[in-house]
Coordinates of C-alpha atoms and ligand atoms in Angstrom, one line a residue:
M1 CA 0.1 0.0 0.1
E2 CA 1.1 3.4 -0.8
P3 CA 2.5 5.4 2.3
S4 CA 0.2 8.4 3.3
L5 CA 1.6 12.0 3.8
Q6 CA -1.6 13.2 5.6
T7 CA -0.7 15.2 8.6
A8 CA -2.7 16.8 11.3
Y9 CA -1.5 20.4 11.8
A10 CA -3.0 23.0 14.5
G11 CA -6.3 21.5 13.7
L12 CA -6.0 21.1 10.1
T13 CA -5.6 18.1 8.1
L14 CA -3.0 18.6 5.6
S15 CA -2.3 16.1 2.5
S16 CA 1.5 16.7 3.1
P17 CA 3.5 18.1 5.9
V18 CA 5.3 20.4 3.2
I19 CA 3.6 23.8 3.0
V20 CA 4.4 26.8 1.5
G21 CA 5.5 29.8 4.0
S22 CA 4.3 33.4 3.8
S23 CA 5.7 35.4 0.9
G24 CA 5.4 36.8 -2.6
L25 CA 5.0 32.9 -3.7
T26 CA 1.5 33.1 -1.9
N27 CA -0.1 36.6 -2.9
D28 CA -1.9 35.5 -6.0
V29 CA -4.5 32.7 -6.7
D30 CA -2.7 31.4 -9.8
K31 CA 0.4 31.0 -8.0
I32 CA -1.2 29.2 -5.2
K33 CA -3.1 26.6 -7.7
D34 CA 0.4 25.7 -9.0
L35 CA 1.7 25.1 -5.5
E36 CA -1.4 23.0 -4.8
L37 CA -0.7 21.1 -8.1
A38 CA 2.8 20.5 -7.2
G39 CA 1.7 18.9 -3.7
A40 CA 1.8 21.5 -1.1
G41 CA -0.2 20.4 1.7
A42 CA -1.2 24.0 2.6
V43 CA -0.1 27.8 1.9
V44 CA 0.3 30.5 4.3
L45 CA -0.7 33.7 2.4
K46 CA 1.5 36.8 2.2
S47 CA 1.2 38.5 5.4
L48 CA -0.8 41.7 5.7
F49 CA 1.7 44.1 7.4
E50 CA 0.9 46.4 10.2
E51 CA 3.8 48.5 9.4
Q52 CA 2.9 48.6 5.6
I53 CA -0.5 50.3 6.5
W54 CA 1.0 52.6 8.8
M55 CA 3.6 53.5 6.0
D56 CA 1.2 53.8 3.5
T57 CA -0.9 56.4 5.7
Q58 CA 2.2 58.3 6.3
S59 CA 3.1 58.7 2.7
M60 CA -0.3 60.1 1.9
L61 CA -0.2 62.3 4.8
E62 CA 2.9 64.2 3.5
Y63 CA 1.1 67.3 2.9
N64 CA -1.9 67.2 5.2
D65 CA -1.0 66.1 8.9
S66 CA -3.8 67.1 11.1
V67 CA -5.0 64.5 13.4
E68 CA -8.4 64.2 12.0
A69 CA -6.5 63.5 8.6
T70 CA -4.3 61.0 10.1
S71 CA -7.1 59.0 11.5
Y72 CA -9.4 59.3 8.7
L73 CA -6.4 58.0 6.3
Q74 CA -5.7 55.3 8.6
S75 CA -9.0 53.7 8.6
Y76 CA -9.0 54.3 4.6
V77 CA -5.9 52.6 4.0
Q78 CA -6.9 49.8 6.4
A79 CA -10.0 49.1 4.9
N80 CA -8.6 49.1 1.5
N81 CA -5.6 46.8 2.4
L82 CA -8.1 44.6 4.3
K83 CA -10.4 44.3 1.4
Q84 CA -7.8 43.1 -1.2
Y85 CA -6.7 40.6 1.4
T86 CA -10.1 39.2 2.3
D87 CA -10.8 39.1 -1.6
L88 CA -7.7 36.8 -1.9
I89 CA -8.7 34.7 0.8
S90 CA -12.0 34.1 -0.7
R91 CA -10.9 33.5 -4.3
C92 CA -8.6 30.9 -2.9
K93 CA -11.1 29.2 -1.1
S94 CA -13.3 29.0 -4.0
E95 CA -10.4 27.7 -6.5
C96 CA -8.3 25.6 -4.4
N97 CA -8.7 22.6 -2.1
I98 CA -6.0 23.0 0.1
P99 CA -6.1 24.9 3.5
I100 CA -5.5 28.4 3.1
I101 CA -3.5 29.9 6.3
A102 CA -3.9 33.8 6.3
S103 CA -1.1 35.6 8.2
I104 CA -0.8 39.1 9.8
N105 CA 2.5 40.7 10.7
C106 CA 2.2 42.9 13.7
Y107 CA 4.5 44.4 16.5
H108 CA 2.0 46.1 18.7
A109 CA -1.0 44.4 20.7
D110 CA -3.8 46.9 20.3
S111 CA -6.8 47.1 18.3
W112 CA -5.3 46.5 14.9
V113 CA -5.6 43.0 15.5
S114 CA -9.5 43.4 14.8
F115 CA -8.7 42.3 11.2
A116 CA -8.7 38.8 12.4
K117 CA -12.5 38.6 12.5
E118 CA -12.6 39.8 8.7
I119 CA -10.2 37.3 7.9
E120 CA -12.5 34.5 9.6
K121 CA -15.4 35.8 7.7
A122 CA -13.8 35.6 4.4
G123 CA -13.1 31.9 4.9
A124 CA -9.5 31.4 6.0
D125 CA -8.8 28.0 7.5
A126 CA -6.2 29.4 10.3
L127 CA -4.2 32.4 11.0
E128 CA -0.4 32.7 11.3
V129 CA 0.7 35.7 13.4
N130 CA 4.1 36.9 12.6
I131 CA 5.6 39.0 15.3
F132 CA 8.2 41.2 13.8
K133 CA 10.0 42.9 16.6
L134 CA 13.4 43.0 18.1
A135 CA 14.1 44.0 21.8
T136 CA 16.4 46.8 21.3
N137 CA 15.3 49.2 24.0
P138 CA 17.5 49.2 27.1
N139 CA 14.8 50.8 29.2
E140 CA 12.2 48.3 28.4
E141 CA 11.0 46.4 31.5
W142 CA 12.7 42.8 31.6
G143 CA 10.2 40.4 30.4
H144 CA 8.1 42.7 28.1
Y145 CA 9.2 41.0 24.7
E146 CA 8.0 37.9 26.0
R147 CA 4.7 39.1 27.3
L148 CA 4.1 41.2 24.2
H149 CA 3.8 37.7 22.2
V150 CA 1.2 36.4 24.7
S151 CA -0.6 39.8 24.8
I152 CA -0.8 39.8 20.9
L153 CA -2.0 36.1 21.0
E154 CA -4.8 37.2 23.6
H155 CA -5.8 40.1 21.3
V156 CA -6.2 38.0 18.2
K157 CA -8.1 35.2 20.2
R158 CA -10.7 37.7 21.3
E159 CA -11.4 38.5 17.7
T160 CA -11.6 35.1 16.2
N161 CA -12.2 31.3 16.6
L162 CA -9.8 30.3 14.0
P163 CA -6.7 28.4 15.2
V164 CA -4.0 30.9 15.8
I165 CA -0.3 29.9 15.0
I166 CA 2.5 32.3 16.2
K167 CA 5.4 32.7 14.0
M168 CA 8.0 33.3 16.3
G169 CA 11.6 34.8 16.0
Q170 CA 14.5 33.2 18.1
R171 CA 15.6 35.7 20.4
F172 CA 14.2 34.7 23.5
S173 CA 16.1 33.6 26.6
N174 CA 14.0 30.4 26.8
I175 CA 12.2 29.1 23.7
V176 CA 10.6 26.4 25.5
A177 CA 9.1 28.3 28.3
Q178 CA 7.8 31.0 25.6
V179 CA 6.2 28.1 23.5
T180 CA 4.7 26.7 26.8
Q181 CA 3.2 30.1 27.7
L182 CA 1.8 30.3 24.2
K183 CA 0.1 26.9 24.2
A184 CA -1.3 27.7 27.7
N185 CA -3.0 31.1 26.3
G186 CA -4.7 29.0 23.4
A187 CA -2.2 29.0 20.5
A188 CA -2.9 26.1 18.1
G189 CA 0.6 25.9 17.0
V190 CA 4.0 27.7 16.6
V191 CA 6.3 28.2 13.5
L192 CA 10.2 27.9 14.4
F193 CA 11.3 30.5 13.0
N194 CA 10.7 33.7 11.5
R195 CA 13.6 34.7 9.6
L196 CA 14.4 38.5 9.9
Y197 CA 16.4 40.3 7.2
T198 CA 19.9 40.5 8.2
P199 CA 21.9 43.7 8.0
D200 CA 25.5 44.2 6.2
I201 CA 27.9 46.8 5.9
D202 CA 29.5 48.0 2.7
I203 CA 33.0 49.3 3.8
E204 CA 33.3 51.4 0.7
T205 CA 30.3 53.6 1.0
M206 CA 30.0 53.0 4.8
Q207 CA 26.4 52.1 4.4
I208 CA 24.3 49.6 6.1
T209 CA 23.0 47.1 3.5
S210 CA 20.8 44.3 3.6
G211 CA 22.0 40.6 3.7
S212 CA 20.5 37.9 1.6
V213 CA 16.8 37.8 1.5
F214 CA 16.8 33.9 1.1
S215 CA 18.2 31.6 3.6
S216 CA 20.7 28.8 3.0
G217 CA 20.7 25.1 3.7
E218 CA 23.3 25.8 6.6
E219 CA 20.5 27.5 8.5
L220 CA 18.7 24.1 8.8
G221 CA 20.7 22.7 11.9
N222 CA 19.3 25.5 14.0
T223 CA 15.7 24.9 13.1
L224 CA 16.3 21.2 13.6
R225 CA 17.5 21.8 16.9
W226 CA 14.8 23.8 18.2
V227 CA 12.0 21.7 16.5
G228 CA 13.4 18.5 18.3
V229 CA 13.7 20.3 21.7
V230 CA 10.2 22.1 21.5
S231 CA 8.4 19.1 20.1
G232 CA 9.8 16.8 23.0
Q233 CA 9.3 19.4 25.9
V234 CA 6.0 20.8 24.9
P235 CA 4.0 17.7 23.9
N236 CA 0.6 17.5 22.3
F237 CA 1.3 20.7 20.3
S238 CA 1.8 21.6 16.7
V239 CA 5.3 22.8 15.7
A240 CA 6.1 23.8 12.3
A241 CA 9.6 24.1 10.9
S242 CA 10.6 27.2 9.1
T243 CA 14.1 28.6 7.9
G244 CA 16.9 26.5 6.0
V245 CA 14.8 23.7 4.4
H246 CA 16.5 23.5 1.0
G247 CA 17.4 19.5 0.8
I248 CA 14.6 17.4 -0.8
T249 CA 15.0 15.1 2.2
D250 CA 15.0 18.0 4.9
P251 CA 11.2 17.4 5.5
I252 CA 11.8 13.8 6.7
K253 CA 14.5 14.8 9.1
L254 CA 12.2 17.4 10.6
V255 CA 9.3 15.2 10.9
L256 CA 11.6 12.8 12.7
A257 CA 12.5 15.7 15.1
G258 CA 8.8 16.4 15.8
A259 CA 7.5 18.8 13.1
S260 CA 3.9 18.7 12.2
A261 CA 4.5 20.9 9.2
V262 CA 7.5 22.1 7.4
E263 CA 7.1 25.6 5.6
V264 CA 9.4 26.0 2.6
C265 CA 9.8 29.4 1.1
S266 CA 13.6 30.2 -0.2
A267 CA 13.8 26.8 -1.8
V268 CA 10.7 27.3 -3.9
Y269 CA 12.0 30.6 -5.0
Q270 CA 15.5 29.0 -6.1
Q271 CA 14.7 25.7 -7.3
G272 CA 10.9 26.1 -8.7
V273 CA 7.5 24.4 -7.3
S274 CA 8.9 21.1 -8.5
V275 CA 11.0 21.0 -5.3
I276 CA 7.9 20.5 -3.3
T277 CA 6.9 17.4 -5.7
E278 CA 10.3 16.1 -5.0
M279 CA 10.2 16.5 -1.2
N280 CA 6.9 14.5 -1.3
S281 CA 8.3 11.8 -3.3
A282 CA 11.3 11.6 -1.3
M283 CA 9.3 11.2 1.8
K284 CA 7.1 8.4 0.1
D285 CA 10.2 6.7 -1.1
W286 CA 11.8 6.6 2.4
M287 CA 8.6 5.5 4.3
K288 CA 8.6 2.7 1.8
E289 CA 11.9 1.6 2.4
K290 CA 11.5 1.9 6.3
G291 CA 8.1 0.5 6.4
Y292 CA 6.0 3.3 7.8
R293 CA 2.5 3.8 6.2
N294 CA 1.8 7.3 7.7
T295 CA 3.6 10.2 9.1
S296 CA 2.4 9.9 12.7
A297 CA 4.2 6.4 12.7
F298 CA 7.6 8.4 12.7
R299 CA 6.8 11.9 13.9
G300 CA 9.0 13.1 16.7
I301 CA 10.7 9.7 17.2
L302 CA 13.8 11.5 17.4
N303 CA 12.9 14.3 19.4
F304 CA 14.6 15.7 22.7
Y305 CA 12.3 13.5 24.7
N306 CA 12.4 10.2 22.9
I307 CA 16.3 10.2 22.4
K308 CA 18.3 8.2 24.8
D309 CA 20.8 10.9 25.1
Q310 CA 19.4 14.5 25.1
S311 CA 22.8 16.0 25.1
L312 CA 22.7 15.3 21.3
Y313 CA 20.7 18.2 20.9
E314 CA 22.7 20.2 23.3
R315 CA 26.5 21.0 24.0
V316 CA 28.3 17.6 23.5
Q317 CA 28.1 18.0 19.9
F318 CA 30.3 21.4 20.4
M319 CA 32.9 19.4 22.2
K320 CA 33.1 16.5 19.8
Y321 CA 33.1 18.9 17.0
F322 CA 36.3 20.6 18.3
S323 CA 38.1 17.5 19.5
N324 CA 37.9 16.2 16.1
H325 CA 39.6 19.3 14.4
K326 CA 43.3 19.5 15.6
Ligands
FMN401 C1 10.7 37.3 -0.6 C2 10.1 36.9 0.8 C3 9.0 37.5 1.3 C4 8.7 37.1 2.6 N1 7.5 37.6 3.0 C5 6.9 37.3 4.3 C6 5.9 37.6 4.8 O1 5.1 38.5 4.1 N2 5.6 37.3 6.0 C7 6.0 36.3 6.9 O2 5.5 35.9 7.9 N3 7.3 35.8 6.4 C8 7.6 36.2 5.0 N4 8.9 35.8 4.4 C9 9.6 34.7 5.4 C10 9.4 33.2 5.0 O3 8.2 33.0 5.2 C11 10.1 32.3 5.7 O4 9.9 32.4 7.1 C12 11.7 32.6 5.8 O5 12.0 32.9 4.4 C13 12.4 31.3 6.2 O6 12.3 30.4 5.4 P1 13.1 29.6 4.3 O7 14.4 29.3 4.9 O8 12.3 28.5 3.6 O9 13.1 30.8 3.1 C14 9.5 36.0 3.3 C15 10.6 35.5 2.7 C16 11.0 35.8 1.4 C17 12.0 35.2 1.0

């Protein structure tokens, strides 16, 4: 019998754990149909950005910056951006069969998240919340950054009954404790990790420039470690992997480490949609060879909880690495 790639993720049923991450790949129905045809288990739509709405409002306000004008324009820009977004969700729902996960990108926990209600009405299957903020303020109260994530989650959950998935950065002192808090406050899952644009410096012009927008395969190890640790330490909770998934056998490794879903983005930009088909075939071939009929039979068998020697996910690797390099 052909092995099944069917997977449960954040209350959804996916035909494959390989899903496409939020990006320009998922901002148009025709592109999404191609991703579905290639075998994507779901797509996360391009984010609706809080910052973009703020910037659009500011650019329109150049010559007219009274308080009334600001507030009027802000509601206008919000309504317009939201309408385009909910139209995209409705079209995807009528023309595709895979789950459609909407995405909002925010950095404040205020009424902005009322958008979630409209997103639910438009038919989205779940909502990924991409929290895009770095802790750089020395005067901020200790723990503020961690609490902000929980507070945004609470605000969003007040607006919607959709499964809410938090796409996290990795700049927490204790990632496992943070995920535990998100689970306790009703998150349906987490994505590890959001990838921030990295800065570079041009030493000729002495300007800050931007590093590569795409990840590299070398970034997979960090994702693999935290998927393994979090899925082992926070049981019965959906974890999706994101960042550095390029090789066609990478999704197998991530499911072994405990991932319920594996988001791909840079790999699809660089290798085309066929990489999704190849990842699905590689997983099926491997499952046949190992005798697994479905993904739950091997999900997490190599996570932090299930392996005998937990230090394999920790520091021992560091010592081995350096002692082998004279
Ligand atoms: C061109 C581009 C646009 C992106 N836009 C978004 C976005 O709108 N919202 C979001 O949450 N992530 C966005 N991302 C981040 C990806 O969803 C993903 O988390 C990141 O690229 C790491 O995954 P990867 O290694 O598979 O590329 C974008 C990435 C790229 C390359």
